[in-house]
Short mmCIF file of C-alpha atoms and ligand atoms in Angstrom, two decimals:
data_model
loop_
_atom_site.label_atom_id
_atom_site.label_comp_id
_atom_site.label_asym_id
_atom_site.label_seq_id
_atom_site.Cartn_x
_atom_site.Cartn_y
_atom_site.Cartn_z
CA MET A 1 -1.24 20.06 13.75
CA SER A 2 -2.70 17.50 15.23
CA GLU A 3 -0.94 13.90 15.02
CA ARG A 4 -3.63 12.39 12.22
CA ALA A 5 -2.72 14.61 9.63
CA PHE A 6 -5.18 13.28 7.17
CA ARG A 7 -8.55 12.41 6.89
CA SER A 8 -8.34 10.38 3.16
CA ALA A 9 -6.31 7.44 2.47
CA VAL A 10 -6.00 6.95 -1.64
CA VAL A 11 -5.41 3.00 -2.48
CA PRO A 12 -4.47 2.85 -6.49
CA ALA A 13 -6.12 -0.48 -7.76
CA ALA A 14 -6.34 0.20 -11.38
CA GLY A 15 -3.34 -1.46 -12.79
CA LEU A 16 -3.41 -4.79 -15.15
CA GLY A 17 -1.18 -6.84 -12.75
CA THR A 18 0.48 -8.62 -15.46
CA ARG A 19 2.75 -10.49 -13.56
CA PHE A 20 -0.27 -12.05 -11.84
CA LEU A 21 -1.75 -13.33 -15.42
CA PRO A 22 -3.58 -15.66 -16.04
CA THR A 23 -5.37 -15.09 -13.00
CA THR A 24 -5.90 -11.34 -13.28
CA LYS A 25 -7.52 -11.70 -16.67
CA THR A 26 -10.80 -11.62 -14.33
CA VAL A 27 -10.01 -11.45 -10.90
CA PRO A 28 -8.37 -8.41 -9.74
CA LYS A 29 -4.88 -8.58 -8.23
CA GLU A 30 -6.08 -6.89 -4.86
CA LEU A 31 -8.78 -9.13 -4.42
CA LEU A 32 -6.08 -12.40 -4.21
CA PRO A 33 -6.27 -13.56 -0.37
CA VAL A 34 -3.93 -13.96 2.36
CA VAL A 35 -5.24 -16.79 3.86
CA ASP A 36 -9.05 -15.93 3.63
CA THR A 37 -8.87 -12.14 3.63
CA PRO A 38 -8.05 -10.12 0.48
CA GLY A 39 -4.89 -8.20 0.43
CA ILE A 40 -6.85 -4.72 0.12
CA GLU A 41 -9.07 -5.36 3.29
CA LEU A 42 -5.53 -5.74 5.05
CA VAL A 43 -4.67 -1.99 3.76
CA ALA A 44 -8.07 -0.83 4.77
CA ALA A 45 -8.06 -1.73 8.08
CA GLU A 46 -4.19 -0.18 8.50
CA ALA A 47 -5.77 3.34 7.27
CA ALA A 48 -8.84 2.94 9.58
CA GLU A 49 -6.35 2.24 12.37
CA ALA A 50 -4.31 5.07 11.03
CA GLY A 51 -7.55 7.29 11.60
CA ALA A 52 -8.11 7.46 7.82
CA GLU A 53 -11.94 8.39 7.65
CA GLN A 54 -12.51 7.85 3.57
CA LEU A 55 -11.11 5.22 1.41
CA LEU A 56 -10.44 6.50 -1.87
CA ILE A 57 -10.00 3.30 -4.06
CA VAL A 58 -9.08 4.07 -7.59
CA THR A 59 -10.17 1.44 -10.05
CA SER A 60 -10.30 0.84 -13.51
CA PRO A 61 -13.18 -0.05 -15.82
CA GLY A 62 -13.73 -3.66 -15.30
CA LYS A 63 -12.41 -3.70 -12.08
CA ASP A 64 -15.70 -3.11 -9.91
CA ALA A 65 -15.29 -6.22 -7.63
CA VAL A 66 -12.52 -4.34 -5.83
CA ALA A 67 -14.93 -1.94 -4.27
CA ALA A 68 -17.62 -4.66 -4.20
CA HIS A 69 -15.77 -6.09 -1.60
CA PHE A 70 -16.71 -3.44 0.89
CA ALA A 71 -20.16 -3.16 -0.30
CA ASP A 72 -23.14 -3.42 1.67
CA SER A 73 -23.75 -7.37 2.15
CA ALA A 74 -27.18 -7.63 4.04
CA GLU A 75 -28.50 -10.61 2.12
CA LEU A 76 -25.46 -12.72 2.51
CA GLU A 77 -25.35 -11.97 6.44
CA LYS A 78 -28.98 -12.27 6.77
CA THR A 79 -28.75 -15.82 5.24
CA LEU A 80 -25.64 -17.04 7.16
CA ALA A 81 -27.05 -15.39 10.40
CA GLU A 82 -30.43 -17.69 9.84
CA ARG A 83 -27.81 -20.55 9.57
CA GLY A 84 -26.33 -19.59 13.06
CA LYS A 85 -23.01 -18.69 11.76
CA ASP A 86 -22.61 -15.50 13.79
CA ALA A 87 -18.85 -15.48 13.29
CA LEU A 88 -19.28 -15.54 9.41
CA VAL A 89 -20.85 -12.90 9.80
CA ALA A 90 -18.64 -10.49 11.40
CA LYS A 91 -16.42 -11.51 8.56
CA VAL A 92 -18.23 -10.63 6.08
CA ARG A 93 -18.98 -7.06 7.44
CA ARG A 94 -15.81 -6.61 8.37
CA ALA A 95 -14.84 -4.26 5.25
CA HIS A 96 -18.26 -2.80 4.96
CA ASP A 97 -17.88 -1.46 8.76
CA LEU A 98 -13.81 -0.33 8.30
CA ILE A 99 -14.30 2.81 6.45
CA ALA A 100 -16.37 4.62 4.29
CA VAL A 101 -15.29 3.57 0.68
CA ARG A 102 -15.71 6.18 -2.73
CA THR A 103 -13.87 4.80 -6.12
CA VAL A 104 -12.41 6.95 -8.24
CA THR A 105 -11.97 5.65 -11.88
CA GLN A 106 -8.53 5.44 -13.82
CA ASP A 107 -9.62 4.96 -17.30
CA GLN A 108 -6.02 3.65 -18.60
CA PRO A 109 -3.61 2.21 -16.49
CA LEU A 110 -1.06 5.82 -17.18
CA GLY A 111 1.19 4.95 -14.08
CA LEU A 112 0.98 5.03 -10.18
CA GLY A 113 1.76 8.93 -10.56
CA HIS A 114 -1.36 9.36 -13.03
CA ALA A 115 -3.59 6.90 -10.63
CA ILE A 116 -2.81 9.10 -7.54
CA GLY A 117 -3.82 12.41 -9.56
CA CYS A 118 -7.23 10.77 -10.35
CA ALA A 119 -8.28 11.24 -6.54
CA ARG A 120 -7.47 14.68 -6.87
CA GLU A 121 -11.55 15.22 -7.26
CA ALA A 122 -12.13 13.46 -4.13
CA ILE A 123 -10.12 15.39 -1.99
CA ASP A 124 -10.56 18.99 0.08
CA PRO A 125 -7.40 20.84 -0.73
CA ALA A 126 -8.06 21.88 3.23
CA GLU A 127 -6.86 18.21 4.01
CA GLY A 128 -3.54 19.17 3.53
CA ALA A 129 -2.44 15.93 2.96
CA PHE A 130 -3.47 12.54 2.11
CA ALA A 131 -2.09 8.91 2.77
CA VAL A 132 -1.69 6.48 -0.07
CA LEU A 133 -1.15 2.90 0.43
CA LEU A 134 -0.08 0.51 -2.35
CA PRO A 135 -2.58 -2.57 -1.94
CA ASP A 136 0.35 -5.06 -2.74
CA ASP A 137 2.74 -4.01 -0.59
CA LEU A 138 2.08 -5.34 3.39
CA VAL A 139 4.22 -3.24 5.43
CA LEU A 140 4.19 -5.06 9.55
CA PRO A 141 3.07 -4.15 12.14
CA SER A 142 0.97 -1.71 11.49
CA GLY A 143 1.29 1.50 12.93
CA VAL A 144 3.67 3.41 10.35
CA LEU A 145 1.55 5.79 9.05
CA SER A 146 1.06 7.47 12.71
CA THR A 147 4.75 7.26 12.85
CA MET A 148 4.79 9.57 9.48
CA ALA A 149 2.07 11.56 10.36
CA ARG A 150 4.25 13.06 13.44
CA ALA A 151 7.30 13.04 10.96
CA ARG A 152 5.08 15.96 8.68
CA ALA A 153 3.67 17.49 12.30
CA GLU A 154 7.40 18.40 12.89
CA LYS A 155 8.77 18.75 9.69
CA GLY A 156 6.10 19.66 7.13
CA GLY A 157 5.79 18.57 3.50
CA SER A 158 5.09 15.10 2.32
CA VAL A 159 6.21 11.92 4.26
CA LEU A 160 7.28 8.67 2.76
CA CYS A 161 8.40 4.95 4.24
CA ALA A 162 11.68 3.11 3.77
CA PHE A 163 13.19 -0.05 4.66
CA ASP A 164 16.83 -0.50 5.49
CA ILE A 165 17.82 -3.40 2.90
CA PRO A 166 21.25 -5.15 2.93
CA ARG A 167 23.25 -3.30 0.67
CA GLU A 168 24.04 -6.44 -1.45
CA GLU A 169 20.14 -6.62 -2.22
CA ILE A 170 19.36 -2.62 -2.84
CA GLY A 171 19.47 -3.23 -6.53
CA ALA A 172 15.86 -4.54 -6.84
CA TYR A 173 14.69 -1.23 -5.39
CA GLY A 174 13.91 2.47 -5.34
CA VAL A 175 16.99 4.22 -3.00
CA PHE A 176 16.67 7.45 -1.24
CA ASP A 177 19.69 9.92 -1.71
CA VAL A 178 19.00 11.10 2.22
CA SER A 179 21.06 13.17 5.19
CA ASP A 180 20.56 12.66 8.26
CA THR A 181 17.59 14.46 11.01
CA ASP A 182 18.14 14.55 14.83
CA ASP A 183 15.99 11.68 14.47
CA PRO A 184 17.88 8.17 13.58
CA ASP A 185 14.64 7.02 11.70
CA VAL A 186 13.60 10.36 9.90
CA LYS A 187 15.88 11.23 7.18
CA GLN A 188 15.49 13.96 4.30
CA VAL A 189 15.53 12.71 0.95
CA HIS A 190 17.01 14.93 -1.57
CA GLY A 191 16.52 12.19 -4.77
CA MET A 192 15.75 8.81 -5.65
CA VAL A 193 17.74 6.05 -7.98
CA GLU A 194 15.56 3.51 -9.30
CA LYS A 195 17.24 -0.20 -9.00
CA PRO A 196 20.87 1.39 -8.21
CA ALA A 197 23.77 -1.01 -8.73
CA PRO A 198 24.56 -1.96 -5.27
CA ASP A 199 28.08 -0.07 -4.89
CA GLU A 200 26.54 2.85 -6.26
CA ALA A 201 23.35 3.21 -4.25
CA PRO A 202 23.38 6.33 -2.68
CA SER A 203 21.99 4.79 0.62
CA THR A 204 20.38 1.81 1.87
CA PHE A 205 17.23 2.86 2.18
CA ALA A 206 14.36 1.48 -0.09
CA ALA A 207 11.30 2.82 -1.00
CA ALA A 208 7.81 1.25 0.42
CA GLY A 209 4.46 2.02 -0.43
CA ARG A 210 3.25 4.23 2.11
CA TYR A 211 2.71 7.70 1.43
CA LEU A 212 2.11 10.75 2.88
CA LEU A 213 1.81 13.14 0.54
CA ASP A 214 0.98 16.96 0.57
CA VAL A 215 -1.76 18.14 -1.43
CA ALA A 216 0.76 20.30 -3.65
CA ILE A 217 1.07 16.67 -5.35
CA PHE A 218 -1.33 17.29 -7.68
CA ASP A 219 0.25 20.10 -8.92
CA ALA A 220 3.38 18.27 -9.37
CA ILE A 221 1.50 15.66 -11.21
CA ASP A 222 0.41 17.75 -13.66
CA ARG A 223 3.64 19.04 -14.41
CA ILE A 224 5.47 16.29 -14.95
CA THR A 225 6.05 14.38 -18.44
CA PRO A 226 5.86 10.78 -18.65
CA GLY A 227 8.97 8.73 -17.33
CA ALA A 228 9.71 4.95 -17.10
CA GLY A 229 7.13 2.81 -19.07
CA GLY A 230 5.62 5.54 -20.64
CA GLU A 231 4.03 6.23 -16.97
CA LEU A 232 3.54 9.25 -15.03
CA GLN A 233 5.43 8.37 -11.95
CA VAL A 234 4.55 9.85 -8.84
CA THR A 235 8.89 9.76 -8.10
CA ASP A 236 9.21 12.20 -10.54
CA ALA A 237 6.45 14.35 -8.95
CA ILE A 238 8.68 14.34 -5.58
CA ALA A 239 11.45 14.76 -7.33
CA LEU A 240 10.02 17.80 -8.84
CA LEU A 241 8.36 19.10 -5.35
CA ILE A 242 11.89 18.47 -3.62
CA SER A 243 13.75 20.85 -6.40
CA GLU A 244 11.20 23.43 -5.58
CA GLY A 245 12.18 23.15 -2.02
CA HIS A 246 9.62 21.12 -0.65
CA PRO A 247 10.42 18.79 2.52
CA VAL A 248 10.35 15.31 1.96
CA HIS A 249 11.68 13.06 4.59
CA VAL A 250 11.11 9.33 4.57
CA VAL A 251 10.28 7.48 8.25
CA VAL A 252 12.97 3.89 8.87
CA HIS A 253 10.39 1.11 9.73
CA ARG A 254 12.04 -1.27 11.51
CA GLY A 255 9.63 -3.96 10.72
CA GLY A 256 8.64 -6.62 8.29
CA ARG A 257 7.17 -6.81 4.54
CA HIS A 258 5.26 -8.82 2.21
CA ASP A 259 5.29 -7.80 -1.73
CA LEU A 260 1.87 -9.35 -2.90
CA GLY A 261 2.21 -8.34 -6.36
CA ASN A 262 3.79 -10.89 -7.92
CA PRO A 263 3.77 -14.65 -7.45
CA GLY A 264 7.09 -15.77 -5.88
CA SER A 265 6.78 -13.38 -2.67
CA TYR A 266 2.89 -13.95 -2.60
CA VAL A 267 3.46 -16.98 -1.70
CA ARG A 268 5.65 -16.41 1.04
CA ALA A 269 2.97 -13.78 2.41
CA PHE A 270 0.35 -16.42 2.36
CA VAL A 271 2.54 -18.97 3.88
CA ASP A 272 3.63 -16.91 6.68
CA PHE A 273 0.04 -15.49 7.49
CA ALA A 274 -1.19 -19.15 7.45
CA LEU A 275 1.54 -20.58 9.67
CA GLU A 276 0.21 -17.39 11.78
CA HIS A 277 -3.57 -18.43 11.64
CA PRO A 278 -5.12 -20.34 14.92
CA ASP A 279 -7.20 -22.66 12.39
CA TYR A 280 -4.36 -24.01 9.93
CA GLY A 281 -0.80 -22.61 11.58
CA ALA A 282 -0.15 -26.23 13.16
CA GLU A 283 -1.41 -28.31 10.25
CA LEU A 284 0.69 -26.07 8.02
CA ARG A 285 3.68 -25.98 9.79
CA ALA A 286 3.99 -30.20 10.33
CA TRP A 287 2.90 -30.56 6.77
CA LEU A 288 5.92 -28.28 5.97
CA THR A 289 8.36 -29.71 8.19
CA ALA A 290 7.55 -33.17 6.51
CA ARG A 291 7.37 -31.67 3.07
CA LEU A 292 10.83 -30.24 3.65
CA ALA A 293 12.29 -33.19 5.15
CA ASP A 294 11.06 -35.04 1.55
P1 UTP B 301 2.24 -2.19 -9.57
O1 UTP B 301 2.93 -1.77 -10.73
O2 UTP B 301 2.82 -3.01 -8.36
O3 UTP B 301 1.12 -3.20 -10.37
O4 UTP B 301 1.52 -1.06 -8.78
P2 UTP B 301 0.32 -3.13 -11.66
O5 UTP B 301 0.90 -2.64 -12.33
O6 UTP B 301 -1.17 -3.92 -11.67
O7 UTP B 301 1.18 -5.08 -11.85
P3 UTP B 301 2.45 -5.70 -13.43
O8 UTP B 301 3.23 -4.53 -12.55
O9 UTP B 301 1.79 -5.11 -14.22
O10 UTP B 301 2.18 -6.96 -12.48
C1 UTP B 301 1.40 -0.37 -7.46
C2 UTP B 301 0.03 -0.12 -7.50
O11 UTP B 301 -0.27 0.70 -8.69
C3 UTP B 301 -1.90 0.78 -8.88
C4 UTP B 301 -1.83 -0.97 -9.14
O12 UTP B 301 -3.08 -1.30 -9.20
C5 UTP B 301 -1.14 -1.17 -7.51
O13 UTP B 301 -2.15 -1.78 -6.71
N1 UTP B 301 -1.79 1.17 -10.39
C6 UTP B 301 -0.54 0.65 -11.01
C7 UTP B 301 -2.87 2.01 -10.27
O14 UTP B 301 -3.56 1.83 -10.13
N2 UTP B 301 -2.68 2.43 -11.76
C8 UTP B 301 -1.71 2.43 -12.63
O15 UTP B 301 -1.63 3.22 -13.87
C9 UTP B 301 -0.59 1.82 -12.59
#
């Protein structure tokens, strides 16, 4: 099996985004900018860099703007070009040029497992496995999907992504029950616990929004029943596969992460990226320093 173990990357973007109301009444959460670029474009770039050939965006009726961001924008580009704004032409083209985009519709927000199940029609079973990237989770630096593909080539089955979190903070996460393999950054998964008390957590490895799922997940999604919140949970489908002997591993990503899904952590992501930005970084740093000294 080649290192690139997938050609399709699924990006579920059909949720209600309730934590970002009232903005998400009309603006999809996935289009909120990190400085000047929507989160979903950053995630699409990550998928393309890992070798994905098609991005399957799961959208819902009313969230057409998410896919429209990747559509051809010839008119706008022409206007910008006529005004000599070549740098802006490149910025506008980027999303369209990154990767081929297809959409599948989830009519109702019945959960992440259900959203992933909606992508089944667009994935050839011969692909073997596909990636899932949650667009509100930035995993930095990019590259973990390639490491996950290598783990699947070696171990088979499905591969997830984990962060090693200090035990006192682990209660906020979905936590893996794991055992060691011969690679210190690859663990075998036996189960998962949602938001455990820190002293009862089976490990300090918390789930992140990157998955490399064997196509067997689709049948598993068909066989689970609604769990927490009445939603079809992808973790329940993964647990079912584990119980049937399907190998599941995590790659422990030693890097940073931003959660764009709620205003508090979104602000951190925005500031973090802005501080690194060649145009805005220096001025923002000076302003923040003065503001914090007030
Ligand atoms: P989240 O739970 O973070 O997103 O799901 P949400 O449901 O939109 O946000 P809140 O909790 O109401 O604030 C993670 C990802 O899965 C997608 C979301 O769009 C988000 O990108 N999702 C979730 C779906 O596509 N369908 C669903 O039924 C649920």
